[in-house]
Amino acid sequence: MTTETRPGLSGLTADELAAWVTTQGEPSFRARQIADATWKDGGVTDPGEIRTLPGALREALARDFRLDTVHDSELRIADGGLTEKALHRLDDGQLIESVLMHYPARGASRERHTLCLSSQAGCAVGCPFCATGELGFGRDLETAEIVDQARHAARRLATDGKRLTNIVFMGMGEPLLNLDRVLAAVEALNDPQRFGLGARHITVSTSGVVPGIRRLTALGPQFTLAVSLHAARDALRDVLVPLNRRWPVAEVVDAARDHARVTGRRISYEYTMIGGVNDTDLDAQALADLLRGDHAHVNLIPMNQVAHTPWQASPMPVIESFAAVLMDAGISTTIRRNRGQEVGAACGQLAAERAGEPPAPAVARRRERLELESAAALRGERSEEPAPAMVGSEG
Ligand code: SAH
Ligand code: SF4
């Protein structure tokens, strides 16, 4: 393990790079050459490969920056090659994941290559159906560590003459609890002089950090905002998304509604369907009542099975009748097929495997507690527990 202090090159703004080039006594066009080498087709990972630069400048670059911050990326392929899951090691040994999904052209829609990337190592929110939640919080990712996941995928695609078309912040971590770095990463991904992916092709998903949503609203449209709901009733959402104990569902939806009104962009709500837990008629009705009349879209996602929970995906007919209740209320709704189950593509599953499974008695205790908690929630009883530690009130 190293104590790496050199910043990642891809985390620099154009001005910061230009300033560095000046301190090296080099002409300004060198900044453009370095940027081209960093970004074109995912860029290079070794300064030695930047043949356009004089040797001394290549050495200075290697001394002052890391050209890549995600290492030893291990790939697992699933869905007949349509899903590629990468496990990346960071310089301090933390493990994070990104998932590249290929969607072949269909009818009028062109082929897409979507990357799901991580914003934190682990997550402090602790949603019990999520493998990352089970891991707990490691640390915030640096801007370059976020961006380098996209460069890694872009390099792999470039070998086939293809480009990344969409990015979703739906891997490990809660992006709105690392918002400064996520915003800087989105700026780099969006900048035509750097990664160059249009803002409309970037989606950031949050479990409901209300001050973060309000801060984004004040900034104006930056990307598509997705909000993970999973329950419309506080008692149940307290269990499924523990952040709900700090920012209850009505406050989350209020903030999302303001975001849609101010930015003119539709909000996307994510709802993971968990059999017998959040898929009842009562839940469908509560969700329909909550969102009726909103400029919103609901994605229903069958839960990916995670080892430490007693839960499974809702059966498809249940998901279909849940969707019908929403559509009858005039709410646009899509049922999503989950990708990459065979490689554990639900967020954090590969890293959780690496961290080692918890011992059987701990898993049994956890399952038992979740069964009791969800049963109480279904009766409408709210949790007494406070919101998870480390989840501050800041955005
Ligand atoms: N922390 C953010 C973004 C990362 S999670 C958030 O929660 O929105 C991305 C999405 O994956 C969320 O909607 C989350 O609820 C969903 N997810 C997590 N574990 C899952 C599982 N086991 N099955 C299906 N979806 C899951
Ligand atoms: Fe964190 Fe999102 Fe997983 Fe919840 S679902 S634990 S917020 S990564």
Coordinates of C-alpha atoms and ligand atoms in Angstrom, one line a residue:
M1 CA 0.0 0.0 0.0
T2 CA 1.4 3.4 -0.9
T3 CA 0.8 6.8 0.5
E4 CA 0.2 8.5 -2.8
T5 CA 0.1 12.3 -2.7
R6 CA 0.4 13.1 -6.4
P7 CA -3.0 14.3 -7.7
G8 CA -4.7 12.4 -10.6
L9 CA -4.1 14.3 -13.8
S10 CA -7.7 13.9 -15.0
G11 CA -8.9 15.8 -12.0
L12 CA -7.3 19.0 -13.1
T13 CA -9.3 21.8 -14.8
A14 CA -8.0 23.3 -18.0
D15 CA -6.8 26.4 -16.0
E16 CA -4.9 24.3 -13.5
L17 CA -3.2 22.3 -16.2
A18 CA -2.3 25.6 -18.0
A19 CA -0.9 27.0 -14.8
W20 CA 1.3 23.9 -14.2
V21 CA 2.7 24.0 -17.8
T22 CA 3.6 27.7 -17.2
T23 CA 5.5 26.8 -13.9
Q24 CA 7.5 24.3 -16.0
G25 CA 8.6 27.2 -18.2
E26 CA 6.9 25.6 -21.2
P27 CA 4.8 27.2 -23.9
S28 CA 1.0 27.1 -23.5
F29 CA 0.4 24.7 -26.5
R30 CA 1.9 21.9 -24.3
A31 CA -1.2 22.0 -22.1
R32 CA -3.3 21.2 -25.2
Q33 CA -1.0 18.3 -26.0
I34 CA -1.2 16.9 -22.5
A35 CA -5.0 17.3 -22.5
D36 CA -5.3 15.4 -25.8
A37 CA -3.2 12.6 -24.5
T38 CA -5.3 12.5 -21.3
W39 CA -8.7 12.4 -22.9
K40 CA -8.6 11.1 -26.5
D41 CA -10.1 7.6 -26.7
G42 CA -9.8 7.3 -22.9
G43 CA -6.2 8.6 -22.9
V44 CA -2.8 7.1 -21.9
T45 CA -1.9 5.8 -18.5
D46 CA 1.9 6.4 -18.8
P47 CA 3.6 9.8 -19.5
G48 CA 6.2 7.9 -21.5
E49 CA 3.5 7.3 -24.1
I50 CA 3.0 11.1 -24.8
R51 CA 5.5 11.2 -27.7
T52 CA 4.6 14.8 -28.6
L53 CA 6.3 16.1 -25.3
P54 CA 10.0 16.6 -24.7
G55 CA 11.5 14.0 -22.3
A56 CA 12.0 16.5 -19.5
L57 CA 8.3 17.5 -19.5
R58 CA 7.3 13.8 -19.5
E59 CA 9.4 13.3 -16.5
A60 CA 8.0 16.4 -14.7
L61 CA 4.5 15.1 -15.5
A62 CA 5.3 11.7 -13.9
R63 CA 6.8 13.4 -10.9
D64 CA 3.9 15.7 -10.2
F65 CA 0.8 13.6 -11.3
R66 CA -0.7 10.2 -11.6
L67 CA -1.9 9.6 -15.1
D68 CA -4.2 6.8 -13.8
T69 CA -5.8 6.4 -10.4
V70 CA -7.6 3.0 -10.9
H71 CA -5.4 0.0 -11.1
D72 CA -5.4 -3.8 -11.6
S73 CA -8.9 -3.6 -13.0
E74 CA -10.3 -7.1 -13.0
L75 CA -13.0 -7.7 -15.6
R76 CA -15.9 -10.1 -15.4
I77 CA -18.2 -10.6 -18.4
A78 CA -21.8 -11.6 -18.3
D79 CA -25.0 -11.6 -20.4
G80 CA -23.2 -13.1 -23.4
G81 CA -20.7 -10.1 -23.5
L82 CA -23.3 -7.4 -23.0
T83 CA -22.3 -6.6 -19.4
E84 CA -18.7 -6.0 -18.2
K85 CA -18.1 -5.6 -14.6
A86 CA -14.8 -4.0 -13.5
L87 CA -13.3 -4.2 -10.0
H88 CA -10.7 -1.5 -9.6
R89 CA -8.1 -1.1 -6.9
L90 CA -7.2 2.4 -5.7
D91 CA -3.8 3.5 -4.5
D92 CA -4.7 3.0 -0.8
G93 CA -6.0 -0.5 -1.5
Q94 CA -9.7 0.4 -1.5
L95 CA -11.8 -1.5 -4.0
I96 CA -14.5 0.1 -6.2
E97 CA -16.6 -1.1 -9.1
S98 CA -17.8 0.1 -12.5
V99 CA -20.1 -1.7 -14.8
L100 CA -20.2 -1.2 -18.6
M101 CA -23.4 -2.3 -20.3
H102 CA -23.8 -2.6 -24.1
Y103 CA -27.2 -2.1 -25.7
P104 CA -27.4 -3.1 -29.3
A105 CA -29.3 -0.9 -31.7
R106 CA -33.0 -1.7 -31.7
G107 CA -35.5 -0.2 -34.2
A108 CA -35.0 3.5 -34.3
S109 CA -32.8 3.6 -31.3
R110 CA -29.0 3.6 -31.9
E111 CA -26.6 1.3 -30.0
R112 CA -25.6 2.6 -26.5
H113 CA -22.7 1.9 -24.2
T114 CA -23.6 2.9 -20.7
L115 CA -21.1 3.0 -17.8
C116 CA -22.3 2.8 -14.2
L117 CA -19.6 4.3 -12.0
S118 CA -18.8 4.7 -8.3
S119 CA -18.6 8.0 -6.4
Q120 CA -17.4 6.6 -3.0
A121 CA -15.7 3.5 -1.8
G122 CA -18.5 1.9 0.2
C123 CA -21.5 3.9 1.4
A124 CA -22.6 5.3 4.7
V125 CA -26.3 5.2 4.0
G126 CA -26.7 1.5 4.7
C127 CA -29.7 0.4 2.7
P128 CA -30.1 -3.2 3.7
F129 CA -30.9 -4.6 0.2
C130 CA -27.7 -3.2 -1.2
A131 CA -24.3 -4.9 -1.2
T132 CA -22.5 -1.6 -0.9
G133 CA -24.7 -0.7 2.1
E134 CA -23.6 -3.9 3.8
L135 CA -19.9 -3.0 3.3
G136 CA -20.2 0.3 5.1
F137 CA -18.3 3.5 4.3
G138 CA -14.7 3.5 3.1
R139 CA -14.0 7.0 1.8
D140 CA -15.0 9.7 -0.7
L141 CA -13.4 9.2 -4.2
E142 CA -11.2 12.0 -5.6
T143 CA -12.4 13.7 -8.8
A144 CA -9.8 11.8 -10.8
E145 CA -10.8 8.5 -9.3
I146 CA -14.3 9.0 -10.5
V147 CA -13.3 10.3 -14.0
D148 CA -10.7 7.5 -14.5
Q149 CA -13.4 4.8 -14.3
A150 CA -14.9 6.5 -17.4
R151 CA -11.5 6.7 -19.1
H152 CA -10.9 3.1 -18.4
A153 CA -14.2 2.1 -20.1
A154 CA -13.5 4.5 -23.0
R155 CA -10.1 2.8 -23.6
R156 CA -11.8 -0.6 -23.7
L157 CA -14.5 0.6 -26.1
A158 CA -12.0 2.5 -28.3
T159 CA -10.2 -0.8 -29.2
D160 CA -13.5 -1.7 -31.0
G161 CA -13.8 1.8 -32.5
K162 CA -16.7 2.5 -30.1
R163 CA -17.5 5.4 -27.6
L164 CA -19.2 5.7 -24.3
T165 CA -22.7 7.1 -24.9
N166 CA -24.1 7.4 -21.3
I167 CA -22.8 7.6 -17.7
V168 CA -24.9 6.8 -14.6
F169 CA -23.7 7.4 -11.1
M170 CA -25.3 4.2 -9.8
G171 CA -22.3 2.2 -8.6
M172 CA -20.9 2.3 -5.1
G173 CA -21.6 5.3 -2.9
E174 CA -24.0 8.2 -2.4
P175 CA -23.0 10.9 -5.0
L176 CA -24.7 13.7 -3.1
L177 CA -22.6 13.0 0.0
N178 CA -19.5 13.7 -2.2
L179 CA -21.1 16.4 -4.2
D180 CA -18.1 18.8 -4.8
R181 CA -16.0 16.0 -6.3
V182 CA -19.0 14.6 -8.2
L183 CA -19.7 18.1 -9.7
A184 CA -16.1 18.5 -10.7
A185 CA -16.1 15.0 -12.3
V186 CA -19.3 15.8 -14.2
E187 CA -17.8 19.0 -15.4
A188 CA -14.7 17.1 -16.8
L189 CA -17.0 14.4 -18.3
N190 CA -19.2 17.1 -19.9
D191 CA -16.4 19.5 -21.2
P192 CA -16.0 19.1 -25.0
Q193 CA -12.3 19.8 -24.5
R194 CA -12.0 16.9 -22.0
F195 CA -14.3 13.8 -21.9
G196 CA -17.0 15.5 -24.0
L197 CA -20.2 13.6 -23.1
G198 CA -23.4 15.8 -23.2
A199 CA -25.1 16.6 -19.9
R200 CA -28.2 14.9 -21.1
H201 CA -26.3 11.6 -21.2
I202 CA -25.3 11.8 -17.6
T203 CA -27.5 10.6 -14.7
V204 CA -26.8 11.0 -11.0
S205 CA -28.8 8.9 -8.6
T206 CA -29.4 9.8 -5.0
S207 CA -31.0 8.1 -2.0
G208 CA -32.5 11.4 -1.0
V209 CA -29.9 13.9 0.4
V210 CA -32.3 16.9 0.5
P211 CA -29.7 19.7 0.9
G212 CA -27.7 18.2 -2.0
I213 CA -30.8 18.2 -4.2
R214 CA -31.5 21.8 -3.3
R215 CA -27.9 22.8 -4.0
L216 CA -28.2 21.2 -7.5
T217 CA -31.5 23.0 -8.1
A218 CA -29.7 26.3 -7.4
L219 CA -27.0 25.4 -9.9
G220 CA -29.5 24.8 -12.7
P221 CA -29.6 21.7 -15.0
Q222 CA -26.3 19.8 -14.7
F223 CA -27.5 16.2 -15.5
T224 CA -30.5 14.0 -15.1
L225 CA -31.4 13.5 -11.5
A226 CA -32.6 10.1 -10.3
V227 CA -34.0 9.6 -6.8
S228 CA -34.1 6.2 -5.2
L229 CA -37.5 5.9 -3.5
H230 CA -38.1 2.2 -2.8
A231 CA -41.1 3.1 -0.6
A232 CA -43.6 5.9 -0.4
R233 CA -44.4 5.4 3.3
D234 CA -42.1 6.7 6.0
A235 CA -42.3 3.6 8.2
L236 CA -41.1 1.3 5.4
R237 CA -38.6 3.8 3.9
D238 CA -37.0 4.2 7.3
V239 CA -36.0 0.6 7.0
L240 CA -35.1 0.4 3.3
V241 CA -33.3 3.7 3.0
P242 CA -32.1 4.7 6.5
L243 CA -31.5 8.3 5.4
N244 CA -35.3 8.6 5.5
R245 CA -35.0 9.1 9.3
R246 CA -33.2 12.4 8.6
W247 CA -35.0 13.5 5.4
P248 CA -38.5 11.9 5.2
V249 CA -40.0 10.9 1.9
A250 CA -42.3 14.0 1.6
E251 CA -39.3 16.3 1.9
V252 CA -37.3 14.3 -0.7
V253 CA -40.2 14.4 -3.2
D254 CA -40.7 18.2 -2.5
A255 CA -37.0 18.9 -3.2
A256 CA -37.2 16.7 -6.4
R257 CA -40.4 18.5 -7.5
D258 CA -38.7 21.9 -7.1
H259 CA -35.7 20.5 -9.1
A260 CA -38.0 19.5 -12.0
R261 CA -39.8 22.8 -11.9
V262 CA -36.7 25.0 -11.9
T263 CA -34.6 22.9 -14.4
G264 CA -37.5 21.8 -16.6
R265 CA -36.0 18.3 -16.5
R266 CA -38.1 15.3 -15.5
I267 CA -37.1 13.5 -12.4
S268 CA -36.5 9.8 -12.6
Y269 CA -37.6 7.7 -9.5
E270 CA -36.0 4.3 -8.9
Y271 CA -38.0 1.7 -7.1
T272 CA -36.4 -1.7 -6.3
M273 CA -39.1 -4.3 -6.1
I274 CA -38.7 -6.5 -3.1
G275 CA -41.1 -9.5 -2.8
G276 CA -43.7 -9.1 0.0
V277 CA -41.9 -6.0 1.4
N278 CA -42.6 -2.9 -0.8
D279 CA -44.7 -4.4 -3.6
T280 CA -48.2 -4.5 -2.0
D281 CA -51.2 -2.8 -3.4
L282 CA -51.1 -0.4 -0.5
D283 CA -47.5 0.6 -1.5
A284 CA -48.5 1.0 -5.2
Q285 CA -51.4 3.3 -4.1
A286 CA -49.2 5.3 -1.7
L287 CA -46.7 5.9 -4.5
A288 CA -49.4 6.8 -7.0
D289 CA -50.8 9.3 -4.4
L290 CA -47.3 10.8 -3.8
L291 CA -46.4 11.4 -7.4
R292 CA -49.7 12.0 -9.1
G293 CA -49.5 15.1 -11.4
D294 CA -45.7 15.3 -11.2
H295 CA -43.2 15.7 -14.1
A296 CA -41.7 12.4 -13.2
H297 CA -40.9 8.9 -14.5
V298 CA -40.8 5.7 -12.3
N299 CA -38.4 2.8 -13.0
L300 CA -39.4 -0.4 -11.3
I301 CA -36.3 -2.7 -10.9
P302 CA -36.5 -6.3 -9.7
M303 CA -34.2 -6.6 -6.7
N304 CA -30.9 -8.4 -7.3
Q305 CA -30.4 -11.0 -4.7
V306 CA -27.9 -10.0 -2.0
A307 CA -26.5 -12.7 0.3
H308 CA -27.1 -10.9 3.6
T309 CA -30.8 -10.3 3.3
P310 CA -33.9 -12.5 3.6
W311 CA -35.4 -10.8 0.5
Q312 CA -35.9 -11.6 -3.2
A313 CA -37.2 -9.8 -6.2
S314 CA -41.0 -9.5 -6.5
P315 CA -42.5 -11.9 -9.0
M316 CA -43.1 -10.4 -12.5
P317 CA -46.9 -10.5 -12.3
V318 CA -46.7 -8.5 -9.1
I319 CA -44.4 -5.9 -10.7
E320 CA -46.8 -5.7 -13.6
S321 CA -49.8 -5.0 -11.5
F322 CA -47.8 -2.5 -9.4
A323 CA -46.9 -0.7 -12.7
A324 CA -50.6 -0.8 -13.7
V325 CA -51.6 1.1 -10.6
L326 CA -49.1 3.8 -11.3
M327 CA -50.0 4.1 -15.0
D328 CA -53.7 4.3 -14.1
A329 CA -52.8 7.3 -12.0
G330 CA -51.1 8.9 -15.1
I331 CA -47.6 8.3 -14.0
S332 CA -45.1 7.2 -16.7
T333 CA -43.6 3.9 -15.6
T334 CA -41.0 1.4 -16.9
I335 CA -40.2 -2.1 -15.7
R336 CA -36.4 -2.5 -16.0
R337 CA -34.7 -5.8 -16.5
N338 CA -31.7 -6.1 -14.2
R339 CA -28.4 -6.7 -15.9
G340 CA -25.4 -8.8 -15.0
Q341 CA -26.8 -10.9 -12.2
E342 CA -24.3 -13.6 -12.9
V343 CA -21.4 -11.3 -12.1
G344 CA -23.1 -9.6 -9.2
A345 CA -23.8 -6.3 -10.9
A346 CA -26.0 -5.0 -8.1
C347 CA -23.9 -2.2 -6.7
G348 CA -21.0 -3.3 -4.5
Q349 CA -21.4 -7.0 -4.9
L350 CA -18.0 -7.8 -6.3
A351 CA -16.2 -5.7 -3.7
A352 CA -18.3 -7.3 -1.0
E353 CA -17.2 -10.7 -2.1
R354 CA -13.6 -9.5 -1.9
A355 CA -14.1 -8.1 1.6
G356 CA -15.0 -11.6 2.7
E357 CA -18.4 -12.8 3.7
P358 CA -19.5 -12.1 7.2
P359 CA -19.7 -15.2 9.4
A360 CA -22.9 -17.2 9.2
P361 CA -24.3 -16.3 12.7
A362 CA -23.9 -12.6 11.8
V363 CA -25.9 -13.1 8.5
A364 CA -28.6 -15.0 10.4
R365 CA -28.9 -12.3 13.0
R366 CA -29.1 -9.6 10.2
R367 CA -31.8 -11.5 8.3
E368 CA -33.9 -12.0 11.4
R369 CA -33.6 -8.3 12.3
L370 CA -34.6 -7.2 8.8
E371 CA -37.6 -9.6 8.8
L372 CA -38.8 -8.1 12.1
E373 CA -38.2 -4.5 11.0
S374 CA -39.9 -4.9 7.7
A375 CA -42.9 -6.6 9.3
A376 CA -43.2 -3.8 11.8
A377 CA -42.9 -1.3 8.9
L378 CA -45.6 -3.0 7.0
R379 CA -47.9 -2.6 10.1
G380 CA -47.0 1.1 9.8
E381 CA -44.7 1.3 12.8
R382 CA -41.8 3.8 12.4
S383 CA -38.3 3.0 13.4
E384 CA -36.9 4.5 16.6
E385 CA -33.3 4.4 15.4
P386 CA -31.6 7.6 14.3
A387 CA -30.2 8.1 10.8
P388 CA -26.8 6.4 10.2
A389 CA -23.8 8.0 11.6
M390 CA -21.4 9.8 9.2
V391 CA -24.4 11.1 7.2
G392 CA -24.1 14.8 8.0
S393 CA -26.8 17.4 7.3
E394 CA -24.6 19.1 4.6
G395 CA -25.1 18.4 0.9
Ligands
SAH1 N1 -26.5 5.7 -3.6 C1 -27.2 6.1 -4.8 C2 -26.6 5.6 -6.1 C3 -26.0 4.3 -6.1 S1 -27.1 2.9 -5.8 C4 -28.6 5.6 -4.7 O1 -29.0 4.9 -3.8 O2 -29.5 6.1 -5.4 C5 -27.9 2.8 -7.5 C6 -29.2 2.1 -7.5 O3 -29.1 0.7 -7.3 C7 -30.2 2.6 -6.4 O4 -31.4 2.9 -6.9 C8 -30.2 1.4 -5.5 O5 -31.4 1.4 -4.7 C9 -30.1 0.3 -6.5 N2 -29.8 -1.0 -5.8 C10 -28.9 -1.3 -4.8 N3 -28.9 -2.6 -4.5 C11 -29.8 -3.2 -5.3 C12 -30.2 -4.5 -5.4 N4 -29.7 -5.5 -4.6 N5 -31.1 -4.8 -6.4 C13 -31.6 -3.8 -7.2 N6 -31.3 -2.5 -7.1 C14 -30.3 -2.2 -6.2
SF4_2 FE1 -25.7 3.6 -0.5 FE2 -27.3 3.7 -2.7 FE3 -26.5 1.3 -1.7 FE4 -28.2 2.8 -0.4 S1 -28.5 1.9 -2.4 S2 -26.4 1.8 0.5 S3 -27.5 4.9 -0.8 S4 -25.2 2.9 -2.6

